[in-house]
CSV table of C-alpha atoms in Angstrom, one decimal:
chain,number,residue,atom,x,y,z
A,22,MET,CA,-81.1,296.6,245.4
A,23,SER,CA,-81.1,293.0,244.4
A,24,ALA,CA,-80.1,293.5,240.8
A,25,ARG,CA,-77.3,291.5,239.2
A,26,VAL,CA,-74.9,293.0,236.7
A,27,LEU,CA,-73.4,291.1,233.8
A,28,VAL,CA,-70.0,292.4,232.5
A,29,GLY,CA,-68.4,291.3,229.3
A,30,VAL,CA,-64.6,290.8,229.5
A,31,LYS,CA,-62.7,290.2,226.3
A,32,ARG,CA,-59.3,288.6,226.0
A,33,VAL,CA,-57.3,290.5,223.4
A,34,ILE,CA,-53.7,291.0,222.3
A,35,ASP,CA,-52.1,293.3,224.9
A,36,TYR,CA,-52.3,296.9,224.0
A,37,ALA,CA,-48.5,297.3,224.2
A,38,VAL,CA,-47.8,294.6,221.6
A,39,LYS,CA,-47.2,295.5,218.0
A,40,ILE,CA,-49.8,293.5,216.0
A,41,ARG,CA,-48.5,291.5,213.0
A,42,VAL,CA,-50.5,290.2,210.1
A,43,LYS,CA,-50.1,286.5,209.3
A,44,PRO,CA,-48.1,285.8,206.0
A,45,ASP,CA,-51.2,284.2,204.4
A,46,LYS,CA,-53.3,287.4,205.4
A,47,THR,CA,-56.0,285.3,207.0
A,48,GLY,CA,-55.7,287.1,210.3
A,49,VAL,CA,-53.2,288.4,212.9
A,50,VAL,CA,-50.5,286.5,214.7
A,51,THR,CA,-51.7,285.3,218.1
A,52,ASP,CA,-49.5,282.3,218.9
A,53,GLY,CA,-46.9,283.2,221.6
A,54,VAL,CA,-48.3,286.8,221.8
A,55,LYS,CA,-49.1,288.3,225.2
A,56,HIS,CA,-52.8,288.7,225.8
A,57,SER,CA,-54.7,290.6,228.5
A,58,MET,CA,-58.1,292.1,229.2
A,59,ASN,CA,-59.4,294.7,226.9
A,60,PRO,CA,-58.7,298.0,228.8
A,61,PHE,CA,-62.3,299.2,228.3
A,62,CYS,CA,-63.6,295.9,229.8
A,63,GLU,CA,-61.5,296.8,232.8
A,64,ILE,CA,-63.4,300.1,233.1
A,65,ALA,CA,-66.7,298.1,232.8
A,66,ILE,CA,-65.7,295.8,235.6
A,67,GLU,CA,-64.6,298.7,237.8
A,68,GLU,CA,-67.9,300.4,237.4
A,69,ALA,CA,-69.9,297.3,238.2
A,70,VAL,CA,-67.7,296.7,241.3
A,71,ARG,CA,-68.2,300.3,242.4
A,72,LEU,CA,-72.0,299.9,242.1
A,73,LYS,CA,-71.7,296.8,244.4
A,74,GLU,CA,-69.6,298.7,246.9
A,75,LYS,CA,-72.3,301.3,247.1
A,76,LYS,CA,-74.8,298.5,247.7
A,77,LEU,CA,-76.8,299.4,244.6
A,78,ILE,CA,-76.4,295.9,243.2
A,79,LYS,CA,-75.9,292.5,244.8
A,80,GLU,CA,-73.8,290.6,242.3
A,81,VAL,CA,-71.2,291.1,239.5
A,82,ILE,CA,-70.9,288.3,237.0
A,83,ALA,CA,-68.0,288.4,234.5
A,84,VAL,CA,-68.4,286.6,231.2
A,85,SER,CA,-66.0,285.9,228.5
A,86,CYS,CA,-66.4,284.0,225.2
A,87,GLY,CA,-63.5,282.1,223.8
A,88,PRO,CA,-61.0,279.2,224.3
A,89,GLN,CA,-59.7,277.9,227.7
A,90,GLN,CA,-57.3,280.9,228.0
A,91,SER,CA,-60.3,283.2,228.4
A,92,GLN,CA,-60.6,281.9,232.0
A,93,GLU,CA,-57.4,283.9,232.8
A,94,THR,CA,-59.2,287.1,231.8
A,95,ILE,CA,-62.2,286.1,234.0
A,96,ARG,CA,-59.8,285.5,236.9
A,97,THR,CA,-58.5,289.0,236.5
A,98,ALA,CA,-62.1,290.3,236.7
A,99,LEU,CA,-62.7,288.2,239.8
A,100,ALA,CA,-59.5,289.6,241.4
A,101,MET,CA,-60.8,293.1,240.7
A,102,GLY,CA,-64.0,292.3,242.6
A,103,ALA,CA,-66.4,290.4,240.4
A,104,ASP,CA,-68.3,287.7,242.3
A,105,ARG,CA,-68.3,284.8,239.8
A,106,GLY,CA,-67.5,284.1,236.3
A,107,ILE,CA,-69.1,282.4,233.2
A,108,HIS,CA,-66.8,281.1,230.5
A,109,VAL,CA,-68.6,280.5,227.2
A,110,ASP,CA,-66.4,277.9,225.6
A,111,VAL,CA,-65.8,278.7,222.0
A,112,SER,CA,-62.7,277.5,220.2
A,113,GLY,CA,-61.2,276.5,216.9
A,114,LYS,CA,-63.0,277.6,213.7
A,115,ASP,CA,-66.0,278.8,215.7
A,116,TYR,CA,-63.8,281.2,217.7
A,117,GLU,CA,-62.2,282.5,214.5
A,118,ASN,CA,-65.7,283.3,213.1
A,119,LEU,CA,-67.1,284.7,216.3
A,120,GLY,CA,-68.5,288.1,215.6
A,121,PRO,CA,-70.5,290.8,217.3
A,122,LEU,CA,-73.9,289.3,216.3
A,123,GLN,CA,-73.0,285.9,217.8
A,124,VAL,CA,-71.6,287.4,221.0
A,125,SER,CA,-74.8,289.6,221.3
A,126,LYS,CA,-76.9,286.5,221.1
A,127,ILE,CA,-74.8,284.8,223.8
A,128,LEU,CA,-75.0,287.8,226.1
A,129,ALA,CA,-78.8,288.1,225.6
A,130,ALA,CA,-79.3,284.4,226.5
A,131,LEU,CA,-77.1,284.7,229.6
A,132,ALA,CA,-78.9,287.9,230.7
A,133,LYS,CA,-82.2,286.0,230.5
A,134,LYS,CA,-80.8,282.9,232.2
A,135,GLU,CA,-79.2,284.9,235.1
A,136,ASP,CA,-82.1,287.4,235.5
A,137,VAL,CA,-79.8,290.3,234.8
A,138,ARG,CA,-81.1,293.9,234.9
A,139,LEU,CA,-78.0,295.6,233.6
A,140,ILE,CA,-75.1,294.7,231.2
A,141,ILE,CA,-72.0,296.8,231.2
A,142,LEU,CA,-69.5,296.4,228.3
A,143,GLY,CA,-66.4,298.0,227.0
A,144,LYS,CA,-67.1,300.3,224.1
A,145,GLN,CA,-68.2,300.7,221.2
A,146,GLY,CA,-71.8,301.9,221.7
A,147,THR,CA,-73.4,304.1,224.2
A,148,PHE,CA,-70.0,305.2,225.8
A,149,ALA,CA,-71.1,306.3,229.2
A,150,SER,CA,-68.9,308.7,231.1
A,151,GLN,CA,-71.0,308.7,234.3
A,152,VAL,CA,-73.7,306.3,235.6
A,153,ASP,CA,-76.1,307.0,238.4
A,154,PHE,CA,-78.7,304.6,239.8
A,155,GLN,CA,-82.1,306.1,240.5
A,156,GLU,CA,-84.4,303.4,241.9
A,157,ASP,CA,-85.5,301.4,238.8
A,158,SER,CA,-83.8,303.6,236.3
A,159,LEU,CA,-80.3,304.9,235.3
A,160,LYS,CA,-79.1,308.4,234.6
A,161,VAL,CA,-76.3,308.2,232.1
A,162,GLU,CA,-74.0,311.0,231.0
A,163,ARG,CA,-72.5,310.6,227.5
A,164,GLU,CA,-69.8,312.4,225.7
A,165,ILE,CA,-70.9,313.6,222.3
A,166,ASP,CA,-69.4,315.8,219.7
A,167,GLY,CA,-71.1,319.0,221.0
A,168,GLY,CA,-70.4,318.4,224.7
A,169,LEU,CA,-72.2,316.2,227.3
A,170,GLU,CA,-75.6,314.5,226.9
A,171,THR,CA,-77.6,313.3,229.9
A,172,ILE,CA,-80.3,310.7,229.4
A,173,LYS,CA,-82.5,308.7,231.7
A,174,ILE,CA,-83.3,305.1,230.9
A,175,LYS,CA,-85.3,302.3,232.5
A,176,MET,CA,-83.8,298.9,233.2
A,177,PRO,CA,-83.1,296.3,231.9
A,178,ALA,CA,-80.4,298.2,230.0
A,179,VAL,CA,-77.0,297.9,228.3
A,180,VAL,CA,-74.3,300.4,229.0
A,181,THR,CA,-70.8,300.6,227.4
A,182,ALA,CA,-67.9,302.2,229.2
A,183,ASP,CA,-66.1,305.3,228.0
A,184,LEU,CA,-62.5,306.1,229.0
A,185,ARG,CA,-63.5,308.8,231.5
A,186,LEU,CA,-66.0,306.7,233.3
A,187,ASN,CA,-63.5,305.6,236.0
A,188,GLU,CA,-59.9,304.6,236.7
A,189,PRO,CA,-59.8,300.8,237.1
A,190,ARG,CA,-58.1,299.5,240.2
A,191,TYR,CA,-55.1,297.1,240.3
A,192,ALA,CA,-55.8,293.6,241.5
A,193,THR,CA,-53.9,293.2,244.8
A,194,LEU,CA,-52.2,290.0,245.7
A,195,PRO,CA,-54.7,289.0,248.4
A,196,ASN,CA,-57.6,289.5,245.9
A,197,ILE,CA,-55.7,287.6,243.3
A,198,MET,CA,-55.5,284.7,245.8
A,199,LYS,CA,-59.2,285.0,246.7
A,200,ALA,CA,-60.1,285.0,243.0
A,201,LYS,CA,-58.7,281.5,242.7
A,202,LYS,CA,-61.5,280.2,245.0
A,203,LYS,CA,-64.3,282.0,243.2
A,204,LYS,CA,-66.5,280.0,240.9
A,205,ILE,CA,-66.3,280.0,237.1
A,206,ASP,CA,-69.0,278.1,235.3
A,207,THR,CA,-68.3,276.8,231.8
A,208,VAL,CA,-71.1,276.6,229.2
A,209,LYS,CA,-71.3,276.0,225.5
A,210,PRO,CA,-73.2,278.3,223.1
A,211,SER,CA,-75.5,275.3,222.3
A,212,ASP,CA,-76.4,275.1,226.0
A,213,LEU,CA,-77.8,278.6,225.6
A,214,GLY,CA,-79.6,277.8,222.4
A,215,VAL,CA,-77.2,280.0,220.4
A,216,ASP,CA,-76.3,279.2,216.8
A,217,LEU,CA,-72.7,280.5,216.0
A,218,SER,CA,-73.1,280.2,212.2
A,219,SER,CA,-71.8,283.4,210.5
A,220,GLN,CA,-72.8,285.0,207.2
A,221,LEU,CA,-69.5,286.9,207.0
A,222,GLU,CA,-66.3,285.8,205.4
A,223,VAL,CA,-62.9,287.4,205.9
A,224,LEU,CA,-61.3,287.8,202.5
A,225,SER,CA,-58.0,289.4,203.5
A,226,VAL,CA,-56.3,291.1,206.5
A,227,GLU,CA,-53.6,293.6,205.6
A,228,GLU,CA,-51.4,296.0,207.5
A,229,PRO,CA,-52.1,299.7,206.9
A,230,SER,CA,-49.8,301.3,204.3
A,231,GLN,CA,-46.8,303.1,205.5
A,232,ARG,CA,-47.2,306.9,206.0
A,233,GLN,CA,-45.2,309.0,203.6
A,234,ALA,CA,-42.8,311.5,205.0
A,235,GLY,CA,-44.1,315.1,205.1
A,236,VAL,CA,-42.5,318.1,203.3
A,237,LYS,CA,-42.0,321.5,204.9
A,238,VAL,CA,-42.8,324.6,202.8
A,239,GLU,CA,-41.9,328.2,203.6
A,240,THR,CA,-44.9,330.1,202.1
A,241,VAL,CA,-48.5,329.6,201.1
A,242,GLU,CA,-47.4,330.0,197.5
A,243,ASP,CA,-45.0,327.1,197.8
A,244,LEU,CA,-47.8,325.0,199.4
A,245,ILE,CA,-50.1,325.7,196.5
A,246,LYS,CA,-47.4,324.8,194.0
A,247,LYS,CA,-46.7,321.5,195.7
A,248,LEU,CA,-50.3,320.6,195.7
A,249,ARG,CA,-50.7,321.5,192.0
A,250,ASP,CA,-47.6,319.6,191.1
A,251,SER,CA,-48.9,316.5,192.9
A,252,GLY,CA,-52.3,316.8,191.2
A,253,ARG,CA,-54.1,317.4,194.5
A,254,ILE,CA,-55.6,320.7,193.3
């Protein structure tokens, strides 16, 4: 198959880091904080690379929207097996205001420009747990509340990766070295005809309230009394 796959890879605060809110409550602290690829984006890259290894697609393109540091995330995707990268340069206030709508417009413009038949993203969305190519269509298995749902869709399509879709590979040292030679193109949203203006305004970012300690009770009667005394019932 000659299809190309576009995979979104997002640079986020590392999952092992405790996120702290800025004192002025305008956002979270990012300066000096370790960042890495969103784990679900790793799953998306892995799935695309596996499709290429099965010779079902011809090229995997990793794209990330953000400042210069986003190229580090793209390099990780290249080391995992992506063929080339596209860095959509968004920084400063534009990056702070970058929301799902603006990113969707960017991805749509890139998909058209690159003649992409399939986009794979980290969740949220369609959360696929299994993807099978069938000529010009996809069979996708999804995990839903009642069990598993299998659907068949025609391409072009967008699929988002669930946790059980695959186990992402580690980038080996030889592949990390090869990734340094792979091409990353840099474009501006304006080059794609995308307007980044946002209608949303963040009023305040606050940490969740501390959980209160629980209380053990010996009997159902004690539980009911506690609930009544606290005004819960």
